[in-house]
mmCIF file of C-alpha atoms and ligand atoms in Angstrom:
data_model
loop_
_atom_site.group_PDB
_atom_site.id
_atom_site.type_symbol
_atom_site.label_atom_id
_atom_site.label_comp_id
_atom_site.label_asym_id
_atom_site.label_seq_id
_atom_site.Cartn_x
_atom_site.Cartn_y
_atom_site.Cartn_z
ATOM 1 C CA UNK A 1 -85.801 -28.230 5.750
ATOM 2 C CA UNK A 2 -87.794 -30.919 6.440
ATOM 3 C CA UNK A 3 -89.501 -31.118 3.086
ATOM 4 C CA UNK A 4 -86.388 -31.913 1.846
ATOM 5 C CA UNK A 5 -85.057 -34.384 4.292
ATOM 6 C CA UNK A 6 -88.471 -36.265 3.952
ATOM 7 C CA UNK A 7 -87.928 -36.390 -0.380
ATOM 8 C CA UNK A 8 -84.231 -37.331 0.136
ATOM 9 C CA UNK A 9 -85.400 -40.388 2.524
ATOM 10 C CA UNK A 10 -88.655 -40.853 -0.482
ATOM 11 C CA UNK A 11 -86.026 -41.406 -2.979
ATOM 12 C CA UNK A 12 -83.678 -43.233 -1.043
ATOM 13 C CA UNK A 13 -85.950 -45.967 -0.347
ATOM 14 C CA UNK A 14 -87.198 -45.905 -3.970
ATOM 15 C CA UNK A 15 -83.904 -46.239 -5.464
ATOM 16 C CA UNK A 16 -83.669 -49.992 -4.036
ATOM 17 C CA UNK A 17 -86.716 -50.695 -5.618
ATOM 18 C CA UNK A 18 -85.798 -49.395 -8.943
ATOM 19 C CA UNK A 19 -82.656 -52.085 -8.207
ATOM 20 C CA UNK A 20 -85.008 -54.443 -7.578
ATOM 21 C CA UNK A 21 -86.767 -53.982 -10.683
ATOM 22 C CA UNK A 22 -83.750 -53.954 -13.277
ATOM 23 C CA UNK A 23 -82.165 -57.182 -11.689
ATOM 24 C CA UNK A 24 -85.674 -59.099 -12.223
ATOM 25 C CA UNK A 25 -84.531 -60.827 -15.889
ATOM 26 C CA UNK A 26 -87.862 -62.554 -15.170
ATOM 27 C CA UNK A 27 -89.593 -60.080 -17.437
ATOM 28 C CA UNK A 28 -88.889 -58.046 -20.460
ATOM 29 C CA UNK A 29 -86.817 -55.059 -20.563
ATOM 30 C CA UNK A 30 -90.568 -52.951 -21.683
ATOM 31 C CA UNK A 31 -92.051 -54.359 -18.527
ATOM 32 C CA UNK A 32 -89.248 -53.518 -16.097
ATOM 33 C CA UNK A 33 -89.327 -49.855 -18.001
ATOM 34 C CA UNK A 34 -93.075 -49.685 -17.657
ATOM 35 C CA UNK A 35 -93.005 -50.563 -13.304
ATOM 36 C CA UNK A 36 -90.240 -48.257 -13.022
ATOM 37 C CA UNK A 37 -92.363 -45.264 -14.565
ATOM 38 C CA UNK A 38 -95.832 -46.595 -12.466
ATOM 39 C CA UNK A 39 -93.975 -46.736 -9.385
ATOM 40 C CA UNK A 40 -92.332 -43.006 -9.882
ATOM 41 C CA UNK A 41 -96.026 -41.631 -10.667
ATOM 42 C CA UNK A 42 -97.524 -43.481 -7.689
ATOM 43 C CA UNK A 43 -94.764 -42.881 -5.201
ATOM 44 C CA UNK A 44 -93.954 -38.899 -5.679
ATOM 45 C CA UNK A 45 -96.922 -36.663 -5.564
ATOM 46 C CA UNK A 46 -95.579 -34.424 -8.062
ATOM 47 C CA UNK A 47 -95.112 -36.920 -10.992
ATOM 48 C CA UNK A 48 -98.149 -36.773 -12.759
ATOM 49 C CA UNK A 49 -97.003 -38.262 -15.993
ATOM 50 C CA UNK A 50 -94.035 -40.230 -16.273
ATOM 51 C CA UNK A 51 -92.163 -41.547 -19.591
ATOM 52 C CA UNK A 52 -89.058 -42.727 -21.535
ATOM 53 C CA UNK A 53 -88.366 -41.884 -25.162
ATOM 54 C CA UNK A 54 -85.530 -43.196 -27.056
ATOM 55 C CA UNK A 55 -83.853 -42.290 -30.205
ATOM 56 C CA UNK A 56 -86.231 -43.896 -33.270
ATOM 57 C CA UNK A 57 -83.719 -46.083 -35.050
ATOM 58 C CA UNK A 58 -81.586 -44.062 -37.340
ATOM 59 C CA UNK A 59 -83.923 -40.570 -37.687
ATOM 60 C CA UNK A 60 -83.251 -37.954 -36.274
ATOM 61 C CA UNK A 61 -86.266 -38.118 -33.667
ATOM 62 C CA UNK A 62 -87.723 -39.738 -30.305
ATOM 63 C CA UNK A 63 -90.080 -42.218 -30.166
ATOM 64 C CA UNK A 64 -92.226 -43.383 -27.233
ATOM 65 C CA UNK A 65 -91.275 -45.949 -24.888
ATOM 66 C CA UNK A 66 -92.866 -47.369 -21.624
ATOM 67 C CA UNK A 67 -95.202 -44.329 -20.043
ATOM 68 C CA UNK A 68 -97.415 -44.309 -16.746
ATOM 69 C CA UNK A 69 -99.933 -41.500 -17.250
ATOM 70 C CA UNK A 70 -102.743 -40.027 -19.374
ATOM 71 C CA UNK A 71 -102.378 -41.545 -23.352
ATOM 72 C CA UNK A 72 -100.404 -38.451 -24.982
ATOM 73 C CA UNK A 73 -100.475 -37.326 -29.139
ATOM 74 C CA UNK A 74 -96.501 -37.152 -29.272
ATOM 75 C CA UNK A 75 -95.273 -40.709 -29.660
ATOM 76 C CA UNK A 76 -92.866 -39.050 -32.160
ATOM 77 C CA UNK A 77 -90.755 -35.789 -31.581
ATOM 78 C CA UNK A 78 -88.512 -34.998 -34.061
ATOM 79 C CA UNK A 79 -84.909 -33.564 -32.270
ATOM 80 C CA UNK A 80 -85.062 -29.607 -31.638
ATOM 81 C CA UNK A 81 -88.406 -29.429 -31.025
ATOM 82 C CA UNK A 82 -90.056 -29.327 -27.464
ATOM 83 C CA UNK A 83 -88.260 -29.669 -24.071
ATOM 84 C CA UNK A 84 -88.058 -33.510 -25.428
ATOM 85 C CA UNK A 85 -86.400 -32.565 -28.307
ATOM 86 C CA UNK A 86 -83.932 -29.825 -27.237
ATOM 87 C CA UNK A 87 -82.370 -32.391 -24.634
ATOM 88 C CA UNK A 88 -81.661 -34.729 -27.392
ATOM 89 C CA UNK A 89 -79.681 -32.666 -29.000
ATOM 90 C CA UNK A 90 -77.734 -30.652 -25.570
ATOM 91 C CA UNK A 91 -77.426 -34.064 -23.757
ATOM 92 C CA UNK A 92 -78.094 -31.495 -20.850
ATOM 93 C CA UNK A 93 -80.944 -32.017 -18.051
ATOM 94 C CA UNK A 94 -83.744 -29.384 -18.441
ATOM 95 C CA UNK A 95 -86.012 -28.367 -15.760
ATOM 96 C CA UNK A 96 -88.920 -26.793 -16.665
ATOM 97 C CA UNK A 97 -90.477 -24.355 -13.285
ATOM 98 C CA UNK A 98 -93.273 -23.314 -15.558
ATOM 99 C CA UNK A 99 -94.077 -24.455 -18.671
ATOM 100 C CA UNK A 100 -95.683 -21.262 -19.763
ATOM 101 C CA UNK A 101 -92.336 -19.488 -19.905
ATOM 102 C CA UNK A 102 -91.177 -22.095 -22.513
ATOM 103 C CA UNK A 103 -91.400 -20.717 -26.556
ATOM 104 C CA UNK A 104 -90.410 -24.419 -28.078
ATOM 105 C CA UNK A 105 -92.448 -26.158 -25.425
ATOM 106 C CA UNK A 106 -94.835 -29.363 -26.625
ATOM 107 C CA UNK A 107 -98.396 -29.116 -24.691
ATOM 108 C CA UNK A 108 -99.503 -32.630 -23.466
ATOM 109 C CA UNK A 109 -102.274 -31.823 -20.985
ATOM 110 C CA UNK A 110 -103.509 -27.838 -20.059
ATOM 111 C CA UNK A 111 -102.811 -28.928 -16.671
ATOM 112 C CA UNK A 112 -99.180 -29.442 -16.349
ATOM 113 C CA UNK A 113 -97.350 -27.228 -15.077
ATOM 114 C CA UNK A 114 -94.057 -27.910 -14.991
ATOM 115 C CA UNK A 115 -91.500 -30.588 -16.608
ATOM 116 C CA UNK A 116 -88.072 -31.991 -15.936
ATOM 117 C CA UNK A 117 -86.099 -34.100 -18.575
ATOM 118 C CA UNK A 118 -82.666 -35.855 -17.953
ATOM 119 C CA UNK A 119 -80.736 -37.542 -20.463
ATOM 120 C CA UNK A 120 -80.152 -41.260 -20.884
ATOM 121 C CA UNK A 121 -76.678 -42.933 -21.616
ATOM 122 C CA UNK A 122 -75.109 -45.259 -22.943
ATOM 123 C CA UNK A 123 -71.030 -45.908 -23.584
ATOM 124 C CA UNK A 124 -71.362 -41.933 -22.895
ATOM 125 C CA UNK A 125 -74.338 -41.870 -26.168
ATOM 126 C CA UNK A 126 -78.025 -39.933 -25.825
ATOM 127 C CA UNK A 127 -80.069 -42.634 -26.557
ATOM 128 C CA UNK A 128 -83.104 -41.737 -24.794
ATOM 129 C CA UNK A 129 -84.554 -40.017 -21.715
ATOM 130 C CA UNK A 130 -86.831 -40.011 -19.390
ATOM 131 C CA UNK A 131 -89.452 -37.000 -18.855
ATOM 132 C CA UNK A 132 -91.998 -36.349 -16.212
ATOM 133 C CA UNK A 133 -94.617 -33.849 -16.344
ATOM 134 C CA UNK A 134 -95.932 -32.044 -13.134
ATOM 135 C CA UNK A 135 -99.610 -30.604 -12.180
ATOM 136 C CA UNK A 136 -97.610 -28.808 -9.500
ATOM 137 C CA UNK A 137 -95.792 -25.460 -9.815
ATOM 138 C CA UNK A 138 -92.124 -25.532 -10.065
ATOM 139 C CA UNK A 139 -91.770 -28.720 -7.779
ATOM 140 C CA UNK A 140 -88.329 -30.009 -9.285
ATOM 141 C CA UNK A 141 -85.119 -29.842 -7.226
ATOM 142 C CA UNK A 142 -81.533 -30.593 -7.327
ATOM 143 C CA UNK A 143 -82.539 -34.243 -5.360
ATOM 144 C CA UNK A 144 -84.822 -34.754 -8.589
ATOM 145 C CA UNK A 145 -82.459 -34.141 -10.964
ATOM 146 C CA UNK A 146 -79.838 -36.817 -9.020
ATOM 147 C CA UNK A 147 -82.733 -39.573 -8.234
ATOM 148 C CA UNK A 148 -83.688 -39.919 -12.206
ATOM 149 C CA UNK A 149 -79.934 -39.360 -13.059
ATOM 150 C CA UNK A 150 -79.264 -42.886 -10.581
ATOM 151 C CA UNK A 151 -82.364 -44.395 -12.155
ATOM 152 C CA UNK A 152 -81.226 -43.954 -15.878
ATOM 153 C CA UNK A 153 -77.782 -45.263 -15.124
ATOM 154 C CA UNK A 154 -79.264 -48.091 -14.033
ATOM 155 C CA UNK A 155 -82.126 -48.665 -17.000
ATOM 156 C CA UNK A 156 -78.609 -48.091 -19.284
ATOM 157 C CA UNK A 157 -77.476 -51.375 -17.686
ATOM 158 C CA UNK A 158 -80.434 -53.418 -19.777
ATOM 159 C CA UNK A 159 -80.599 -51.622 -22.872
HETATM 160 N N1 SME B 1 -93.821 -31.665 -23.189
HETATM 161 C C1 SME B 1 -92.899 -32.434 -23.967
HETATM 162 C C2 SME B 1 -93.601 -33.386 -24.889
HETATM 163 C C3 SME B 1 -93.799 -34.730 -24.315
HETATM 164 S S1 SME B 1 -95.079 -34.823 -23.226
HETATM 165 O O1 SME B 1 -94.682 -34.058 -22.002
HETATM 166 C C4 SME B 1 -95.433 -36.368 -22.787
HETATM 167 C C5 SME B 1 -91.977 -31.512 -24.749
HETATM 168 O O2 SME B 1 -92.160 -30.302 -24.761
HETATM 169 O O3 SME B 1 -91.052 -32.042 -25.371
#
């Protein structure tokens, strides 16, 4: 119980920074991307790796945005394949408890364990998404899923 009250006060507090971050038009859109994804890894212990992709032009696949984390191989995933891939074409959420159990599952580092990817929007279009990877055992909740749901409504707002 209190696990959970402490996360929902975590990501109540970092939700006004994420505010404060979109409303700086100071910087570029790729900077205010890339401090949104460094503060997520440094903030939550169980966001190791922590990116957007967004739909490559015209082709039917995701290319790499703004990442905080180790360098990783897939700067392109065509749609369908990996957890990535799947939610561009369901424009569903998909948590990931163990990676393991995933068949059409893209391996980034041997030590994550789990992964959660929700769906960006905009004008009610998939245009991206954001995706964190955990070193941590099925650590995603239903407050996860909500916090990066907020924050990509509001990274839709500068797109
Ligand atoms: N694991 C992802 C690939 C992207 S990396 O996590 C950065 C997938 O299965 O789509």
């Amino acid at each position: 119980m209190l696990y959970f009250t402490v996360y929902k006060i975590m990501f109540e507090a970092l939700k006004e920074s994420i505010v404060t971050i979109i409303t700086n038009k100071s910087i570029d859109k790729d900077l205010r991307l890339q401090q949104i994804c460094e503060l997520l890894k440094e903030s939550i212990p169980h966001y190791d790796w922590v990116g957007f992709y967004f739909k490559n032009g015209d082709k039917p696949e995701l290319k790499l945005g703004p990442y905080a984390g180790a360098p990783t191989d897939h700067i392109i995933i065509p749609f369908g394949k990996g957890i990535c891939g799947q939610v561009a074409v369901s424009n569903q959420n998909f948590v990931v408890p163990d990676v393991k159990a995933q068949d059409n599952y893209i391996a980034c580092s041997i030590t994550v364990k789990a992964e959660i990817v929700i769906p960006l929007f905009v004008n009610g279009e998939n245009v991206g998404q954001i995706d964190i990877d955990s070193n941590t055992p099925d650590p995603f909740t239903e407050e996860d899923e909500r916090f990066l749901e907020f924050i990509n409504k509001e990274v839709a707002k500068i797109l």
